[in-house]
Tab-separated table of C-alpha atoms and ligand atoms in Angstrom:
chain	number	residue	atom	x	y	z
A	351	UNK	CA	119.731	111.275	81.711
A	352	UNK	CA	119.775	108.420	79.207
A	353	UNK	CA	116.362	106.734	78.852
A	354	UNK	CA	115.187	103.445	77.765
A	355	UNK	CA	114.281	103.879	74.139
A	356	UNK	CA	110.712	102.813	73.402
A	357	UNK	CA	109.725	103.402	77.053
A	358	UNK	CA	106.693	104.785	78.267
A	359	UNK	CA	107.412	106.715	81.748
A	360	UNK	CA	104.263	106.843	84.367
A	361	UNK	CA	105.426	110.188	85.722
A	362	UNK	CA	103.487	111.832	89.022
A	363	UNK	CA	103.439	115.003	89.114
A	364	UNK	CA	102.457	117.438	92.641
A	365	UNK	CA	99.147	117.697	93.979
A	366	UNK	CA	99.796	121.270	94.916
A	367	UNK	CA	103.649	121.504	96.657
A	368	UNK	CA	105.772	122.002	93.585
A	369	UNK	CA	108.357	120.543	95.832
A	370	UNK	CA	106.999	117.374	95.316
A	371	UNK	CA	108.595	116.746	91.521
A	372	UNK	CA	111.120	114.291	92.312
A	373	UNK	CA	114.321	114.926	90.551
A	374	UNK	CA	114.053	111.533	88.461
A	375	UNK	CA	110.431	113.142	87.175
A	376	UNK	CA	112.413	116.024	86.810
A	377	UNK	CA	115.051	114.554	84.348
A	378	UNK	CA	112.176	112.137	82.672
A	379	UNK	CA	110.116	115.093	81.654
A	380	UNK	CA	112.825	116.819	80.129
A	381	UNK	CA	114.574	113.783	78.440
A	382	UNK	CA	111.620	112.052	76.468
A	383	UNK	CA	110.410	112.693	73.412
A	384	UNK	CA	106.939	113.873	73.796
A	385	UNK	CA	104.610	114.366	77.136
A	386	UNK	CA	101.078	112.957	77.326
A	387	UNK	CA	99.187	115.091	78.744
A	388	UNK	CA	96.237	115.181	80.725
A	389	UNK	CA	95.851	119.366	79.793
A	390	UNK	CA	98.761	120.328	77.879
A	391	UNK	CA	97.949	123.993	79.521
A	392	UNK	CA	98.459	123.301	82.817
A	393	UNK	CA	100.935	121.080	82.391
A	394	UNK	CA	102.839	123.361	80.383
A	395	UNK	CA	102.749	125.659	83.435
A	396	UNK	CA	104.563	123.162	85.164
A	397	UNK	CA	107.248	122.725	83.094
A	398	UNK	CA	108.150	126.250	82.813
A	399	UNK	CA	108.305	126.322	86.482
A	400	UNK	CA	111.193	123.729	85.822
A	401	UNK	CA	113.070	125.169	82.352
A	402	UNK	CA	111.044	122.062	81.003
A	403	UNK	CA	110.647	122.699	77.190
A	404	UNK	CA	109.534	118.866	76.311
A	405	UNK	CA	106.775	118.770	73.361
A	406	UNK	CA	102.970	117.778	75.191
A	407	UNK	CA	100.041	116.612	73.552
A	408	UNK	CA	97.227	115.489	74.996
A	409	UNK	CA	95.822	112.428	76.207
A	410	UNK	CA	92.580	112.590	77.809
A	411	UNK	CA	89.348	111.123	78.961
A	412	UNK	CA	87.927	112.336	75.322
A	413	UNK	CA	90.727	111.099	73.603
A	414	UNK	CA	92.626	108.565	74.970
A	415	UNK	CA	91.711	106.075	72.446
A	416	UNK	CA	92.534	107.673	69.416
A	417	UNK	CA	96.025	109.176	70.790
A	418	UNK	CA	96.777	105.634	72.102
A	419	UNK	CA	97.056	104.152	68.653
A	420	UNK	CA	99.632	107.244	67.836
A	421	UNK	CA	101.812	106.853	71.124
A	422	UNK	CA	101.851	103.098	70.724
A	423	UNK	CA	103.093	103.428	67.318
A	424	UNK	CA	105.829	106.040	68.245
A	425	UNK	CA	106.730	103.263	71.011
A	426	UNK	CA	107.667	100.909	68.544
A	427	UNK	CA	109.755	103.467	66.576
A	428	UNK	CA	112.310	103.965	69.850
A	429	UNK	CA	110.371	107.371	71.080
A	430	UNK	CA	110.348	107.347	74.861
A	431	UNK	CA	107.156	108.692	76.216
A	432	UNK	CA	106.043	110.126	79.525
A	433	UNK	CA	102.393	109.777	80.764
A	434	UNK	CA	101.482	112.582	83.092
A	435	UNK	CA	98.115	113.766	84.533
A	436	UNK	CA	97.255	117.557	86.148
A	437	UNK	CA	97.926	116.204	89.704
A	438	UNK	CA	98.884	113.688	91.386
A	439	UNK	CA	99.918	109.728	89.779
A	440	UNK	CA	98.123	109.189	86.268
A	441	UNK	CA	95.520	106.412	86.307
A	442	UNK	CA	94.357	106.935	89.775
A	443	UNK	CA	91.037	108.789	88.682
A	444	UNK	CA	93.062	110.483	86.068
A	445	UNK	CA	93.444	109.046	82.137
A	446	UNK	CA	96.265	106.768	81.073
A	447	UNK	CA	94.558	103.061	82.199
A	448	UNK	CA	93.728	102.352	78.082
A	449	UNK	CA	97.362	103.281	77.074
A	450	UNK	CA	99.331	101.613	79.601
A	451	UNK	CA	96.667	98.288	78.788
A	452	UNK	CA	97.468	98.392	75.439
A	453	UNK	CA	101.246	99.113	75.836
A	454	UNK	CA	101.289	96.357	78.413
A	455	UNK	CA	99.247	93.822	76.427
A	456	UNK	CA	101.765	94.717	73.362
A	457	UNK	CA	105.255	93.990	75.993
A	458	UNK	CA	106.398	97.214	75.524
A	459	UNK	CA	108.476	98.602	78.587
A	460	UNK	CA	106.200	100.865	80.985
A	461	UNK	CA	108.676	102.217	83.988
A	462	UNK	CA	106.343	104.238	86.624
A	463	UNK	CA	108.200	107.576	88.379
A	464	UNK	CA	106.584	107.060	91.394
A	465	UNK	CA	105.454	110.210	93.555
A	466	UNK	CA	102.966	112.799	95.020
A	467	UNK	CA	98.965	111.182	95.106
A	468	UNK	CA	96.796	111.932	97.509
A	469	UNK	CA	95.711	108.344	98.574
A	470	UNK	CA	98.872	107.787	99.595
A	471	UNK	CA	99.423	110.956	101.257
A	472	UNK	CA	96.035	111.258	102.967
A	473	UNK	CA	96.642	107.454	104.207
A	474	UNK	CA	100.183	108.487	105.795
A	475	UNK	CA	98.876	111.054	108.108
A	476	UNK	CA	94.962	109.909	108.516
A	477	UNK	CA	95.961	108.010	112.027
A	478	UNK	CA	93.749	105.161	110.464
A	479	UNK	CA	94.765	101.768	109.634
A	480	UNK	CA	96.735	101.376	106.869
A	481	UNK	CA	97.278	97.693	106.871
A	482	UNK	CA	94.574	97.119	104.407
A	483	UNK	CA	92.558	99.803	102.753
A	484	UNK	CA	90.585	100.272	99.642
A	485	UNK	CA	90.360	103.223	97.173
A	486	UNK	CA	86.959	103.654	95.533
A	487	UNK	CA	87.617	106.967	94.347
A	488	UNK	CA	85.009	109.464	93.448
A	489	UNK	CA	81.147	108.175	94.571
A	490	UNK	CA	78.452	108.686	92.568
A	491	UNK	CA	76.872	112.631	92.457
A	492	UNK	CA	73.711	111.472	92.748
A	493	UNK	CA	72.000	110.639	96.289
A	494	UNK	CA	70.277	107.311	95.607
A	495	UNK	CA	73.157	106.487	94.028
A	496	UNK	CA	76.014	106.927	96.142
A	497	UNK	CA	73.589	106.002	99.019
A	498	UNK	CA	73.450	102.491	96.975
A	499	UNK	CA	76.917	102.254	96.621
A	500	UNK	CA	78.143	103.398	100.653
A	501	UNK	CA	75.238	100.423	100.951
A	502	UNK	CA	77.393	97.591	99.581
A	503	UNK	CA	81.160	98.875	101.367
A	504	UNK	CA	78.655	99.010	104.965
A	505	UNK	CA	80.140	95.531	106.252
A	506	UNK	CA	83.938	96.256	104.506
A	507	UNK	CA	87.088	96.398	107.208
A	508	UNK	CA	89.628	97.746	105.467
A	509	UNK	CA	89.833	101.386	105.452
A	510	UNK	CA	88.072	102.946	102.756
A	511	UNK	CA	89.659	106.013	100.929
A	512	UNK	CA	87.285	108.215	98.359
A	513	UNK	CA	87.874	111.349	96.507
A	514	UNK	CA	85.206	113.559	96.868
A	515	UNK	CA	84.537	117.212	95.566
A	516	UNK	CA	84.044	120.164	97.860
A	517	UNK	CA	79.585	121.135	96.969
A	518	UNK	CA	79.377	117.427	97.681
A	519	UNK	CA	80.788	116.974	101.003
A	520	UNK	CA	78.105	117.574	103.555
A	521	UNK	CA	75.498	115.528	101.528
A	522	UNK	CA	77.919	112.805	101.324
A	523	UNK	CA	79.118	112.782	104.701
A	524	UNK	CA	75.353	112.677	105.944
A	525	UNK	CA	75.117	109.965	104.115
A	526	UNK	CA	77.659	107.893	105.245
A	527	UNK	CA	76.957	108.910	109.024
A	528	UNK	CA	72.762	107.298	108.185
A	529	UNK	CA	75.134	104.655	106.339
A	530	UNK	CA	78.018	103.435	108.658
A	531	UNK	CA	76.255	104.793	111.832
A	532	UNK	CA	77.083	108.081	113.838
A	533	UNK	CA	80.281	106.839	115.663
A	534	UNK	CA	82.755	105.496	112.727
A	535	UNK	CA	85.898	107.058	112.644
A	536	UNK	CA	86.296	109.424	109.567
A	537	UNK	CA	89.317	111.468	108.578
A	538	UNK	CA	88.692	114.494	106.026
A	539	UNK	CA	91.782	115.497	104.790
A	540	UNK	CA	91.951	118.574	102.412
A	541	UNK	CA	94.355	120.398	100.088
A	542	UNK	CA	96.680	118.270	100.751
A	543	UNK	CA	100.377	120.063	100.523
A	544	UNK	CA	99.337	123.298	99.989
A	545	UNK	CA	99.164	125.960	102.579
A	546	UNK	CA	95.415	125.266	104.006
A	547	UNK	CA	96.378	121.728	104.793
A	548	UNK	CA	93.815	120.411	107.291
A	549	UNK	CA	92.672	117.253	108.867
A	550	UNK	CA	89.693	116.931	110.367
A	551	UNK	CA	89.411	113.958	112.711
A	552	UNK	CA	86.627	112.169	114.837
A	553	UNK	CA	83.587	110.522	114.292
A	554	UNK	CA	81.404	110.714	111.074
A	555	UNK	CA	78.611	112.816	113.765
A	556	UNK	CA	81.643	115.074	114.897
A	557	UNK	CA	83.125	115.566	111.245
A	558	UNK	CA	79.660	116.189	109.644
A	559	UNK	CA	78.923	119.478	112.726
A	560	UNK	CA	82.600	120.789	112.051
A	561	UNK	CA	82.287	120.846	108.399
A	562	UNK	CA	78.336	122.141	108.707
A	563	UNK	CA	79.524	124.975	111.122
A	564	UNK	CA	82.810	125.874	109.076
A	565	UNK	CA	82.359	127.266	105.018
A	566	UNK	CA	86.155	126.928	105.038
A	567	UNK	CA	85.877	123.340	105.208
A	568	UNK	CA	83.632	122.631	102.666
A	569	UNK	CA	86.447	123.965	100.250
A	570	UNK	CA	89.469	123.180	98.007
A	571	UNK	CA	90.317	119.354	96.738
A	572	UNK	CA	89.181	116.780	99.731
A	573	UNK	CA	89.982	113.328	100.602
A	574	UNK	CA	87.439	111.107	102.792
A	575	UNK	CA	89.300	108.337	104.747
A	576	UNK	CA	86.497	105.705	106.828
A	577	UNK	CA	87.712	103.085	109.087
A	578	UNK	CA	86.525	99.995	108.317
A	579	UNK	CA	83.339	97.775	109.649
A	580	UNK	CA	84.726	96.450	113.103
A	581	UNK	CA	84.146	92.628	113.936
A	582	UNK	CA	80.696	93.863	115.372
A	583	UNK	CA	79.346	95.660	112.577
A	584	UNK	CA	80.268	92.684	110.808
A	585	UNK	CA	78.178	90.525	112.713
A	586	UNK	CA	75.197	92.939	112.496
A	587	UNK	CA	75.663	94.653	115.448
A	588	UNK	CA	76.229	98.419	115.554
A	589	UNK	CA	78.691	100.500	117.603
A	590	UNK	CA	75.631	101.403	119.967
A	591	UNK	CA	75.437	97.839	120.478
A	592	UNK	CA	78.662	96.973	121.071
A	593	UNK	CA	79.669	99.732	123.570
A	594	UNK	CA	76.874	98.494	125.822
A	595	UNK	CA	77.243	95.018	125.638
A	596	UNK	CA	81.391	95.302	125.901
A	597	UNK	CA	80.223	97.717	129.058
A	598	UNK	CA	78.218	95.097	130.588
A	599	UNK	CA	80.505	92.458	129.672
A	600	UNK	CA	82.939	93.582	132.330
A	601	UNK	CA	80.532	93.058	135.362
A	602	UNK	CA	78.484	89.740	134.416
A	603	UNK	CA	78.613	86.424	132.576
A	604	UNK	CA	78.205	86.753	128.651
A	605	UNK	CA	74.772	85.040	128.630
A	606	UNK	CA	73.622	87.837	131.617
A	607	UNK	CA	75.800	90.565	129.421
A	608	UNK	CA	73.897	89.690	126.161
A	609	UNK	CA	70.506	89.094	127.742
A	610	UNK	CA	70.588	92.572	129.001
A	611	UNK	CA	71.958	94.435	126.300
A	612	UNK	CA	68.967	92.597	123.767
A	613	UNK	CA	66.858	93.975	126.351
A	614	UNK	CA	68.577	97.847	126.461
A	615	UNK	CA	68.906	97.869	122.351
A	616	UNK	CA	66.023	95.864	120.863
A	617	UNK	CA	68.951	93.757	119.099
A	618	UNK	CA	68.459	89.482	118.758
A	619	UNK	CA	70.094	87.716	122.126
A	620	UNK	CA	71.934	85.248	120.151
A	621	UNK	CA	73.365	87.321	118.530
A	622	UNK	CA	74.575	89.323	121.131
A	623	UNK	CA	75.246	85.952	123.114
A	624	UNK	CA	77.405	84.956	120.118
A	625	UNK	CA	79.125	87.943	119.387
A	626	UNK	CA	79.855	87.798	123.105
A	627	UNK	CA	81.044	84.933	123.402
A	628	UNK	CA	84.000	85.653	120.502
A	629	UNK	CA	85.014	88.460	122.642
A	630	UNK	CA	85.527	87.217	125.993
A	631	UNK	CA	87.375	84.102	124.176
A	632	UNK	CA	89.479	86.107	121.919
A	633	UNK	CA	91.305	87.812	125.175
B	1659	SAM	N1	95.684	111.234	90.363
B	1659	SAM	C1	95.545	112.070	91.533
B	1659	SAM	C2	96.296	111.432	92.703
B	1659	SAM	O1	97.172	110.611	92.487
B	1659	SAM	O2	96.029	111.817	93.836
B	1659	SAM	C3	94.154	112.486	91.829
B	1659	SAM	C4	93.404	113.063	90.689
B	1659	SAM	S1	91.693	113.121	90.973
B	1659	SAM	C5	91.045	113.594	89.398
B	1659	SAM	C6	91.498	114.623	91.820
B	1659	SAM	C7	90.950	114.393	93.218
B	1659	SAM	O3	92.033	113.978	94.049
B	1659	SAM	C8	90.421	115.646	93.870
B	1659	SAM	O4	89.057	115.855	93.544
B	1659	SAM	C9	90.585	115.335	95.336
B	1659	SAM	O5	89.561	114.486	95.795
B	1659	SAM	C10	91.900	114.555	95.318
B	1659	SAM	N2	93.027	115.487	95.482
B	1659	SAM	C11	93.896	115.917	94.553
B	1659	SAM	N3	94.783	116.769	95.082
B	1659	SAM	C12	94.470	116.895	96.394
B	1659	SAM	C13	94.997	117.650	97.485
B	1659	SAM	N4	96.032	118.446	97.318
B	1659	SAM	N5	94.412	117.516	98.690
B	1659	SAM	C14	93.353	116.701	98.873
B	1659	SAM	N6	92.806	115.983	97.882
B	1659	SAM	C15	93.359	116.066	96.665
């Protein structure tokens, strides 16, 4: 393969299926002159799976300012350069975001091999909405923390996509179910690719028992997918809310339907009376 000289390659590299190298990756890896690496070890272990015998050195979280000096340098000289993290797409909660700033703010030529990452392939098959959707990739480990954060994304409509690691999953899925409320749709999707593949599907309250009542699913690498607020949470008004008002909308007029439903959930009347109204209008 000939490369662009001077060209640093944003290779991804599989999140488990070693089937997933692309044969462009393939022919990067072994054509450039040196691999950044996110662990030269394991990826190392890769190549050999592949006849790869490219030089690596690493570029990490610890180091990635120091090395990027060095790589930027080698840029300049003509070196091609590939950029490659231990799964997955670098820079997506991997290292490689200060070098491919710098390289960028400096016009030199970054070409991205574009492949496996587990957003994108716990999005595909999630059965959520993938019109909009937001990665906020790993929350906080601490409680008040990541409580605080789920806080501020509790009125968001895309679909919200977080990495999340397997001793945190039950505490942060009770969270998000005292969060977003028992009913939103959730989608745990874990080890992606590899042969214990599983999605979990339902509501947060049916996701949180199967995961309490199974050990097996509180294991391996995890993706959390949550739909997004619906119109009604926007407004204020939570699932509960809106199944009985919608219920009650079908048999009497909107300012009967809301009166009634303030009365059944404690919530404001115009608010329901409003929220109402949008509904029967918008069909
Ligand atoms: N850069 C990677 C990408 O493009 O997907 C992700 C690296 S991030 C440090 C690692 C996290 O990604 C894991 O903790 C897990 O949440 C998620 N992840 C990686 N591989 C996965 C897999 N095979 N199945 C499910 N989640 C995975």
């Amino acid at each position: 393969m000939i490369l662009e000289k001077g060209a640093l390659y944003v290779v991804a590299t599989p999140i488990g299926n070693l089937g997933d190298l692309s044969q462009r990756a393939i022919e990067v890896l072994q054509s450039v002159t040196v691999i950044a690496a996110e662990d030269t070890r394991h990826t190392r272990q890769l190549l050999q799976q592949f006849d790869i015998s490219t030089d690596c050195l690493a570029l990490h979280e610890h180091n990635e300012r120091k090395v990027t000096a060095a790589l930027l340098a080698r840029l300049a000289q003509g070196d091609s350069i590939a950029l490659v993290s231990d799964a997955g797409t670098p820079l997506l909660s991997d290292p490689g975001f200060h070098l491919v700033r710098e390289a960028a703010g400096q016009g030199l030529t970054i070409i991205p091999v574009p492949g496996p990452s587990a957003i994108m392939a716990a999005l595909s098959a999630a059965g959520l909405p993938t019109d909009r959707f937001c990665f906020e990739g790993f929350l906080p480990s601490k409680s008040a923390a990541r409580r605080r954060r789920l806080e501020a994304l509790q009125q968001a409509t895309p679909t919200l996509v977080f990495f999340e690691a397997p001793h945190r999953i039950l505490s942060t899925l009770a969270d998000m179910q005292s969060i977003f409320g028992a009913e939103r749709r959730v989608v745990l999707a874990r080890e992606l690719t590899k042969t214990f593949e599983t999605f979990l599907r339902g509501s947060l309250e049916e996701v949180l028992q199967q995961v309490s009542a199974d050990q097996n699913q509180q294991k391996g690498e995890m993706v959390i997918l949550l739909q997004g607020a619906s119109p009604a949470e926007q407004d204020g008004i939570d699932a509960d809310t809106e199944r009985v008002l919608k219920i009650l909308l079908q048999e009497l007029s909107v300012k009967q339907a809301a009166s009634l439903a303030a009365a059944i959930t404690g919530v404001k009347k115009n608010l329901l009376y409003q929220f109402a109204l949008k509904e029967t209008s918008s069909k």
